[in-house]
Amino acid sequence: NAGVTQTPKFRVLKTGQSMTLLCAQDMNHEYMYWYRQDPGMGLRLIHYSVGEGTTAKGEVPDGYNVSRLKKQNFLLGLESAAPSQTSVYFCASSYRGDRDTQYFGPGTRLTVL
Amino acid sequence: RKEVEQDPGPFNVPEGATVAFNCTYSNSASQSFFWYRQDCRKEPKLLMSVYSSGNEDGRFTAQLNRASQYISLLIRDSKLSDSATYLCVVNPFQGNTPLVFGKGTRLSVIA
């Protein structure tokens, strides 16, 4: 099993550009999450999903959109990137019966110039 | 008061030392608690759960004090490989509300 994978690993964008980050998990987990991590700020939840076709806002959802069309995939979109969105983005998933154990992907390092 | 608070450190300790981290949480209804470990430039991974009776896993001991709303992690006989950031994590137990992560405490074990 690959676990949780994220694509791409690195990306540099210009202000105003758009992009989509892809998260995939092969563990049949119901719950999926997107976090951003900035120095001194810790992990902050952007959006999450408790099942296919459902999404919910986390702590810092502004400027991001998500979709969960398939159970194994959770997409994070930036419609118009801003320098404040420079960060490391982590995706995670968990099983409904044990949602306390989150499995994280390796992260995407995004720089917005 | 923030939901989960930790001393950011860094804690710089020599090999073989014992080091302890504390974490406080604000939601008294929280039912489950964890420590996650994050190596530099890597993803977080579950280290251990924290039970009311306290629990031990090798050199690591986790304890919970519900009355004072704090959680602790004790590492005995520190190894160089213990150098990492330790995240205190709380499940607020409000419907499907996800886990709440602390900002982490950085540990450097020095030879």
PDB file of C-alpha atoms in Angstrom:
ATOM      1  CA  ASN A   1       0.000   0.000   0.000  1.00  0.00           C
ATOM      2  CA  ALA A   2       1.209   3.479  -0.850  1.00  0.00           C
ATOM      3  CA  GLY A   3      -0.780   5.047   2.007  1.00  0.00           C
ATOM      4  CA  VAL A   4      -1.397   8.744   1.391  1.00  0.00           C
ATOM      5  CA  THR A   5       0.234  10.358  -1.622  1.00  0.00           C
ATOM      6  CA  GLN A   6       0.281  13.994  -2.663  1.00  0.00           C
ATOM      7  CA  THR A   7       0.893  15.566  -6.050  1.00  0.00           C
ATOM      8  CA  PRO A   8       2.921  17.673  -6.729  1.00  0.00           C
ATOM      9  CA  LYS A   9       5.720  17.681  -4.135  1.00  0.00           C
ATOM     10  CA  PHE A  10       6.879  21.214  -4.979  1.00  0.00           C
ATOM     11  CA  ARG A  11       5.361  24.090  -6.892  1.00  0.00           C
ATOM     12  CA  VAL A  12       6.104  27.755  -7.510  1.00  0.00           C
ATOM     13  CA  LEU A  13       3.227  29.987  -8.589  1.00  0.00           C
ATOM     14  CA  LYS A  14       2.876  33.626  -9.484  1.00  0.00           C
ATOM     15  CA  THR A  15       0.278  35.741  -7.718  1.00  0.00           C
ATOM     16  CA  GLY A  16      -3.114  35.238  -9.318  1.00  0.00           C
ATOM     17  CA  GLN A  17      -2.391  31.839 -10.833  1.00  0.00           C
ATOM     18  CA  SER A  18      -4.537  28.851  -9.994  1.00  0.00           C
ATOM     19  CA  MET A  19      -3.638  25.279  -9.196  1.00  0.00           C
ATOM     20  CA  THR A  20      -5.009  22.056  -7.774  1.00  0.00           C
ATOM     21  CA  LEU A  21      -3.283  19.838  -5.244  1.00  0.00           C
ATOM     22  CA  LEU A  22      -4.199  16.169  -5.407  1.00  0.00           C
ATOM     23  CA  CYS A  23      -4.354  13.833  -2.424  1.00  0.00           C
ATOM     24  CA  ALA A  24      -4.931  10.109  -2.889  1.00  0.00           C
ATOM     25  CA  GLN A  25      -5.236   7.334  -0.317  1.00  0.00           C
ATOM     26  CA  ASP A  26      -5.490   3.598  -0.862  1.00  0.00           C
ATOM     27  CA  MET A  27      -6.615   2.622   2.651  1.00  0.00           C
ATOM     28  CA  ASN A  28     -10.368   2.985   2.007  1.00  0.00           C
ATOM     29  CA  HIS A  29     -10.563   5.729   4.642  1.00  0.00           C
ATOM     30  CA  GLU A  30     -13.774   7.711   4.936  1.00  0.00           C
ATOM     31  CA  TYR A  31     -12.258  10.885   6.403  1.00  0.00           C
ATOM     32  CA  MET A  32      -9.797  13.125   4.596  1.00  0.00           C
ATOM     33  CA  TYR A  33      -8.243  16.453   5.580  1.00  0.00           C
ATOM     34  CA  TRP A  34      -6.189  19.305   4.181  1.00  0.00           C
ATOM     35  CA  TYR A  35      -3.837  21.237   6.475  1.00  0.00           C
ATOM     36  CA  ARG A  36      -1.335  24.001   5.993  1.00  0.00           C
ATOM     37  CA  GLN A  37       1.747  24.349   8.161  1.00  0.00           C
ATOM     38  CA  ASP A  38       3.630  27.605   8.575  1.00  0.00           C
ATOM     39  CA  PRO A  39       6.592  28.352  10.857  1.00  0.00           C
ATOM     40  CA  GLY A  40       5.371  29.164  14.358  1.00  0.00           C
ATOM     41  CA  MET A  41       1.741  28.448  13.448  1.00  0.00           C
ATOM     42  CA  GLY A  42       1.560  24.695  13.628  1.00  0.00           C
ATOM     43  CA  LEU A  43      -0.897  22.653  11.583  1.00  0.00           C
ATOM     44  CA  ARG A  44      -4.071  24.499  10.639  1.00  0.00           C
ATOM     45  CA  LEU A  45      -7.047  22.709   9.147  1.00  0.00           C
ATOM     46  CA  ILE A  46      -8.248  24.148   5.838  1.00  0.00           C
ATOM     47  CA  HIS A  47     -11.092  21.814   4.820  1.00  0.00           C
ATOM     48  CA  TYR A  48     -12.062  18.255   5.555  1.00  0.00           C
ATOM     49  CA  SER A  49     -14.412  15.557   4.323  1.00  0.00           C
ATOM     50  CA  VAL A  50     -16.245  12.855   6.231  1.00  0.00           C
ATOM     51  CA  GLY A  51     -17.191  10.901   3.127  1.00  0.00           C
ATOM     52  CA  GLU A  52     -17.437  10.871  -0.637  1.00  0.00           C
ATOM     53  CA  GLY A  53     -19.343  13.898  -1.891  1.00  0.00           C
ATOM     54  CA  THR A  54     -19.122  15.805   1.419  1.00  0.00           C
ATOM     55  CA  THR A  55     -16.838  18.643   2.472  1.00  0.00           C
ATOM     56  CA  ALA A  56     -16.675  21.001   5.446  1.00  0.00           C
ATOM     57  CA  LYS A  57     -14.718  24.114   6.370  1.00  0.00           C
ATOM     58  CA  GLY A  58     -11.904  24.009   8.831  1.00  0.00           C
ATOM     59  CA  GLU A  59     -10.086  26.777  10.657  1.00  0.00           C
ATOM     60  CA  VAL A  60      -8.652  28.632   7.631  1.00  0.00           C
ATOM     61  CA  PRO A  61     -10.830  27.907   4.549  1.00  0.00           C
ATOM     62  CA  ASP A  62     -10.694  31.313   2.817  1.00  0.00           C
ATOM     63  CA  GLY A  63      -9.024  31.291  -0.587  1.00  0.00           C
ATOM     64  CA  TYR A  64      -9.343  27.507  -0.983  1.00  0.00           C
ATOM     65  CA  ASN A  65     -11.908  25.131  -2.413  1.00  0.00           C
ATOM     66  CA  VAL A  66     -12.080  21.354  -2.182  1.00  0.00           C
ATOM     67  CA  SER A  67     -13.829  18.449  -3.824  1.00  0.00           C
ATOM     68  CA  ARG A  68     -14.265  14.794  -2.902  1.00  0.00           C
ATOM     69  CA  LEU A  69     -15.811  13.197  -5.960  1.00  0.00           C
ATOM     70  CA  LYS A  70     -14.202   9.830  -5.279  1.00  0.00           C
ATOM     71  CA  LYS A  71     -13.620   8.277  -1.888  1.00  0.00           C
ATOM     72  CA  GLN A  72      -9.914   7.861  -2.460  1.00  0.00           C
ATOM     73  CA  ASN A  73      -9.206  11.396  -3.693  1.00  0.00           C
ATOM     74  CA  PHE A  74      -9.417  14.814  -2.057  1.00  0.00           C
ATOM     75  CA  LEU A  75      -8.549  17.839  -4.183  1.00  0.00           C
ATOM     76  CA  LEU A  76      -7.517  21.258  -2.870  1.00  0.00           C
ATOM     77  CA  GLY A  77      -7.864  24.190  -5.243  1.00  0.00           C
ATOM     78  CA  LEU A  78      -6.391  27.664  -5.143  1.00  0.00           C
ATOM     79  CA  GLU A  79      -8.342  29.842  -7.572  1.00  0.00           C
ATOM     80  CA  SER A  80      -6.153  32.944  -7.367  1.00  0.00           C
ATOM     81  CA  ALA A  81      -2.955  32.326  -5.438  1.00  0.00           C
ATOM     82  CA  ALA A  82      -1.626  34.945  -3.032  1.00  0.00           C
ATOM     83  CA  PRO A  83       1.795  35.194  -1.340  1.00  0.00           C
ATOM     84  CA  SER A  84       0.040  34.528   1.998  1.00  0.00           C
ATOM     85  CA  GLN A  85      -0.688  31.023   0.701  1.00  0.00           C
ATOM     86  CA  THR A  86       3.000  30.153   0.605  1.00  0.00           C
ATOM     87  CA  SER A  87       3.133  27.167   2.908  1.00  0.00           C
ATOM     88  CA  VAL A  88       3.569  23.432   3.257  1.00  0.00           C
ATOM     89  CA  TYR A  89       0.306  21.626   2.604  1.00  0.00           C
ATOM     90  CA  PHE A  90      -0.387  18.254   4.176  1.00  0.00           C
ATOM     91  CA  CYS A  91      -3.192  15.899   3.340  1.00  0.00           C
ATOM     92  CA  ALA A  92      -4.306  13.257   5.837  1.00  0.00           C
ATOM     93  CA  SER A  93      -6.875  10.502   6.061  1.00  0.00           C
ATOM     94  CA  SER A  94      -8.422   8.416   8.790  1.00  0.00           C
ATOM     95  CA  TYR A  95     -10.758   5.496   9.196  1.00  0.00           C
ATOM     96  CA  ARG A  96     -14.211   6.328  10.591  1.00  0.00           C
ATOM     97  CA  GLY A  97     -13.842   3.692  13.281  1.00  0.00           C
ATOM     98  CA  ASP A  98     -10.525   5.175  14.419  1.00  0.00           C
ATOM     99  CA  ARG A  99     -10.557   8.766  13.310  1.00  0.00           C
ATOM    100  CA  ASP A 100      -7.994   9.682  15.924  1.00  0.00           C
ATOM    101  CA  THR A 101      -5.211   8.045  13.926  1.00  0.00           C
ATOM    102  CA  GLN A 102      -4.559  10.293  10.988  1.00  0.00           C
ATOM    103  CA  TYR A 103      -2.192   9.171   8.256  1.00  0.00           C
ATOM    104  CA  PHE A 104      -0.419  12.039   6.576  1.00  0.00           C
ATOM    105  CA  GLY A 105       0.961  12.426   3.098  1.00  0.00           C
ATOM    106  CA  PRO A 106       4.528  13.701   2.555  1.00  0.00           C
ATOM    107  CA  GLY A 107       3.412  17.277   1.923  1.00  0.00           C
ATOM    108  CA  THR A 108       3.463  19.795  -0.922  1.00  0.00           C
ATOM    109  CA  ARG A 109       5.761  22.810  -0.645  1.00  0.00           C
ATOM    110  CA  LEU A 110       4.086  25.745  -2.379  1.00  0.00           C
ATOM    111  CA  THR A 111       5.678  29.128  -2.973  1.00  0.00           C
ATOM    112  CA  VAL A 112       3.625  32.018  -4.332  1.00  0.00           C
ATOM    113  CA  LEU A 113       5.692  34.889  -5.709  1.00  0.00           C
TER     114      LEU A 113
ATOM    115  CA  ARG B   1      -7.184  30.695  25.646  1.00  0.00           C
ATOM    116  CA  LYS B   2      -6.087  28.577  22.691  1.00  0.00           C
ATOM    117  CA  GLU B   3      -7.546  25.090  22.424  1.00  0.00           C
ATOM    118  CA  VAL B   4      -4.213  23.298  22.758  1.00  0.00           C
ATOM    119  CA  GLU B   5      -1.095  25.025  24.043  1.00  0.00           C
ATOM    120  CA  GLN B   6       2.461  23.779  24.143  1.00  0.00           C
ATOM    121  CA  ASP B   7       5.827  25.257  25.036  1.00  0.00           C
ATOM    122  CA  PRO B   8       7.479  25.625  21.605  1.00  0.00           C
ATOM    123  CA  GLY B   9      10.972  24.988  22.952  1.00  0.00           C
ATOM    124  CA  PRO B  10      13.468  24.232  21.677  1.00  0.00           C
ATOM    125  CA  PHE B  11      14.516  21.789  24.323  1.00  0.00           C
ATOM    126  CA  ASN B  12      18.223  21.026  23.865  1.00  0.00           C
ATOM    127  CA  VAL B  13      19.256  18.000  25.922  1.00  0.00           C
ATOM    128  CA  PRO B  14      22.294  15.691  25.965  1.00  0.00           C
ATOM    129  CA  GLU B  15      22.023  12.047  25.001  1.00  0.00           C
ATOM    130  CA  GLY B  16      20.814   9.943  27.898  1.00  0.00           C
ATOM    131  CA  ALA B  17      18.881  12.766  29.541  1.00  0.00           C
ATOM    132  CA  THR B  18      15.256  12.623  30.613  1.00  0.00           C
ATOM    133  CA  VAL B  19      13.015  15.309  29.179  1.00  0.00           C
ATOM    134  CA  ALA B  20       9.355  16.116  29.757  1.00  0.00           C
ATOM    135  CA  PHE B  21       6.867  18.136  27.729  1.00  0.00           C
ATOM    136  CA  ASN B  22       3.548  19.463  28.917  1.00  0.00           C
ATOM    137  CA  CYS B  23       0.482  20.490  26.982  1.00  0.00           C
ATOM    138  CA  THR B  24      -2.733  22.140  28.175  1.00  0.00           C
ATOM    139  CA  TYR B  25      -6.153  21.964  26.552  1.00  0.00           C
ATOM    140  CA  SER B  26      -9.135  24.240  27.005  1.00  0.00           C
ATOM    141  CA  ASN B  27     -12.140  22.025  26.205  1.00  0.00           C
ATOM    142  CA  SER B  28     -13.018  20.090  29.349  1.00  0.00           C
ATOM    143  CA  ALA B  29     -15.304  17.803  27.306  1.00  0.00           C
ATOM    144  CA  SER B  30     -12.365  16.415  25.329  1.00  0.00           C
ATOM    145  CA  GLN B  31     -12.141  12.663  25.660  1.00  0.00           C
ATOM    146  CA  SER B  32      -9.083  11.473  23.811  1.00  0.00           C
ATOM    147  CA  PHE B  33      -5.542  12.718  23.593  1.00  0.00           C
ATOM    148  CA  PHE B  34      -2.442  11.866  21.608  1.00  0.00           C
ATOM    149  CA  TRP B  35       1.153  12.697  20.908  1.00  0.00           C
ATOM    150  CA  TYR B  36       2.258  12.897  17.295  1.00  0.00           C
ATOM    151  CA  ARG B  37       5.882  13.176  16.209  1.00  0.00           C
ATOM    152  CA  GLN B  38       7.093  15.234  13.239  1.00  0.00           C
ATOM    153  CA  ASP B  39      10.644  14.959  11.938  1.00  0.00           C
ATOM    154  CA  CYS B  40      12.186  17.923  10.167  1.00  0.00           C
ATOM    155  CA  ARG B  41      10.578  18.481   6.752  1.00  0.00           C
ATOM    156  CA  LYS B  42       8.480  15.335   7.132  1.00  0.00           C
ATOM    157  CA  GLU B  43       4.846  14.571   7.848  1.00  0.00           C
ATOM    158  CA  PRO B  44       3.445  14.046  11.378  1.00  0.00           C
ATOM    159  CA  LYS B  45       3.002  10.486  12.599  1.00  0.00           C
ATOM    160  CA  LEU B  46       1.144   9.113  15.594  1.00  0.00           C
ATOM    161  CA  LEU B  47       3.550   8.433  18.466  1.00  0.00           C
ATOM    162  CA  MET B  48       1.155   7.274  21.160  1.00  0.00           C
ATOM    163  CA  SER B  49      -2.268   7.711  22.655  1.00  0.00           C
ATOM    164  CA  VAL B  50      -2.701   9.120  26.162  1.00  0.00           C
ATOM    165  CA  TYR B  51      -4.942   7.183  28.532  1.00  0.00           C
ATOM    166  CA  SER B  52      -6.417   8.328  31.830  1.00  0.00           C
ATOM    167  CA  SER B  53      -4.391   5.739  33.707  1.00  0.00           C
ATOM    168  CA  GLY B  54      -1.184   6.790  31.959  1.00  0.00           C
ATOM    169  CA  ASN B  55       0.655   4.608  29.517  1.00  0.00           C
ATOM    170  CA  GLU B  56       4.173   3.636  28.644  1.00  0.00           C
ATOM    171  CA  ASP B  57       5.811   2.548  25.409  1.00  0.00           C
ATOM    172  CA  GLY B  58       9.466   1.738  25.920  1.00  0.00           C
ATOM    173  CA  ARG B  59      11.254   4.948  26.876  1.00  0.00           C
ATOM    174  CA  PHE B  60       8.128   7.052  26.391  1.00  0.00           C
ATOM    175  CA  THR B  61       5.500   7.693  29.066  1.00  0.00           C
ATOM    176  CA  ALA B  62       2.327   9.697  28.532  1.00  0.00           C
ATOM    177  CA  GLN B  63       0.082  10.970  31.294  1.00  0.00           C
ATOM    178  CA  LEU B  64      -3.228  12.792  31.490  1.00  0.00           C
ATOM    179  CA  ASN B  65      -4.456  15.066  34.273  1.00  0.00           C
ATOM    180  CA  ARG B  66      -8.131  15.792  33.598  1.00  0.00           C
ATOM    181  CA  ALA B  67      -8.596  18.012  36.650  1.00  0.00           C
ATOM    182  CA  SER B  68      -5.888  20.405  35.484  1.00  0.00           C
ATOM    183  CA  GLN B  69      -6.494  19.738  31.782  1.00  0.00           C
ATOM    184  CA  TYR B  70      -2.956  18.899  30.855  1.00  0.00           C
ATOM    185  CA  ILE B  71      -1.109  16.095  29.135  1.00  0.00           C
ATOM    186  CA  SER B  72       2.537  15.210  29.498  1.00  0.00           C
ATOM    187  CA  LEU B  73       5.121  13.221  27.587  1.00  0.00           C
ATOM    188  CA  LEU B  74       8.249  11.930  29.294  1.00  0.00           C
ATOM    189  CA  ILE B  75      11.205  10.616  27.308  1.00  0.00           C
ATOM    190  CA  ARG B  76      13.842   8.693  29.228  1.00  0.00           C
ATOM    191  CA  ASP B  77      17.395   7.962  28.066  1.00  0.00           C
ATOM    192  CA  SER B  78      17.117  10.349  25.106  1.00  0.00           C
ATOM    193  CA  LYS B  79      18.609   9.241  21.804  1.00  0.00           C
ATOM    194  CA  LEU B  80      19.833  11.385  18.928  1.00  0.00           C
ATOM    195  CA  SER B  81      16.983   9.881  16.892  1.00  0.00           C
ATOM    196  CA  ASP B  82      14.438  11.395  19.290  1.00  0.00           C
ATOM    197  CA  SER B  83      15.198  14.838  17.848  1.00  0.00           C
ATOM    198  CA  ALA B  84      11.913  15.991  16.346  1.00  0.00           C
ATOM    199  CA  THR B  85       8.894  18.168  17.015  1.00  0.00           C
ATOM    200  CA  TYR B  86       6.290  16.624  19.304  1.00  0.00           C
ATOM    201  CA  LEU B  87       2.682  17.615  18.671  1.00  0.00           C
ATOM    202  CA  CYS B  88       0.040  17.444  21.374  1.00  0.00           C
ATOM    203  CA  VAL B  89      -3.318  16.478  19.854  1.00  0.00           C
ATOM    204  CA  VAL B  90      -6.819  16.529  21.301  1.00  0.00           C
ATOM    205  CA  ASN B  91     -10.095  15.113  20.055  1.00  0.00           C
ATOM    206  CA  PRO B  92     -12.744  17.688  21.106  1.00  0.00           C
ATOM    207  CA  PHE B  93     -15.531  15.144  20.670  1.00  0.00           C
ATOM    208  CA  GLN B  94     -17.983  17.491  19.010  1.00  0.00           C
ATOM    209  CA  GLY B  95     -19.732  15.525  16.282  1.00  0.00           C
ATOM    210  CA  ASN B  96     -17.360  15.057  13.382  1.00  0.00           C
ATOM    211  CA  THR B  97     -15.036  17.869  14.465  1.00  0.00           C
ATOM    212  CA  PRO B  98     -11.519  16.758  13.610  1.00  0.00           C
ATOM    213  CA  LEU B  99      -8.521  16.568  15.889  1.00  0.00           C
ATOM    214  CA  VAL B 100      -7.005  19.772  17.217  1.00  0.00           C
ATOM    215  CA  PHE B 101      -3.209  19.952  16.924  1.00  0.00           C
ATOM    216  CA  GLY B 102      -0.917  21.963  19.164  1.00  0.00           C
ATOM    217  CA  LYS B 103       1.880  23.947  17.537  1.00  0.00           C
ATOM    218  CA  GLY B 104       4.466  21.475  18.737  1.00  0.00           C
ATOM    219  CA  THR B 105       7.514  21.364  20.997  1.00  0.00           C
ATOM    220  CA  ARG B 106      10.895  21.018  19.340  1.00  0.00           C
ATOM    221  CA  LEU B 107      13.427  18.648  20.871  1.00  0.00           C
ATOM    222  CA  SER B 108      17.102  18.484  19.947  1.00  0.00           C
ATOM    223  CA  VAL B 109      19.150  15.701  21.492  1.00  0.00           C
ATOM    224  CA  ILE B 110      22.838  16.538  21.399  1.00  0.00           C
ATOM    225  CA  ALA B 111      25.748  14.071  21.398  1.00  0.00           C
TER     226      ALA B 111
END
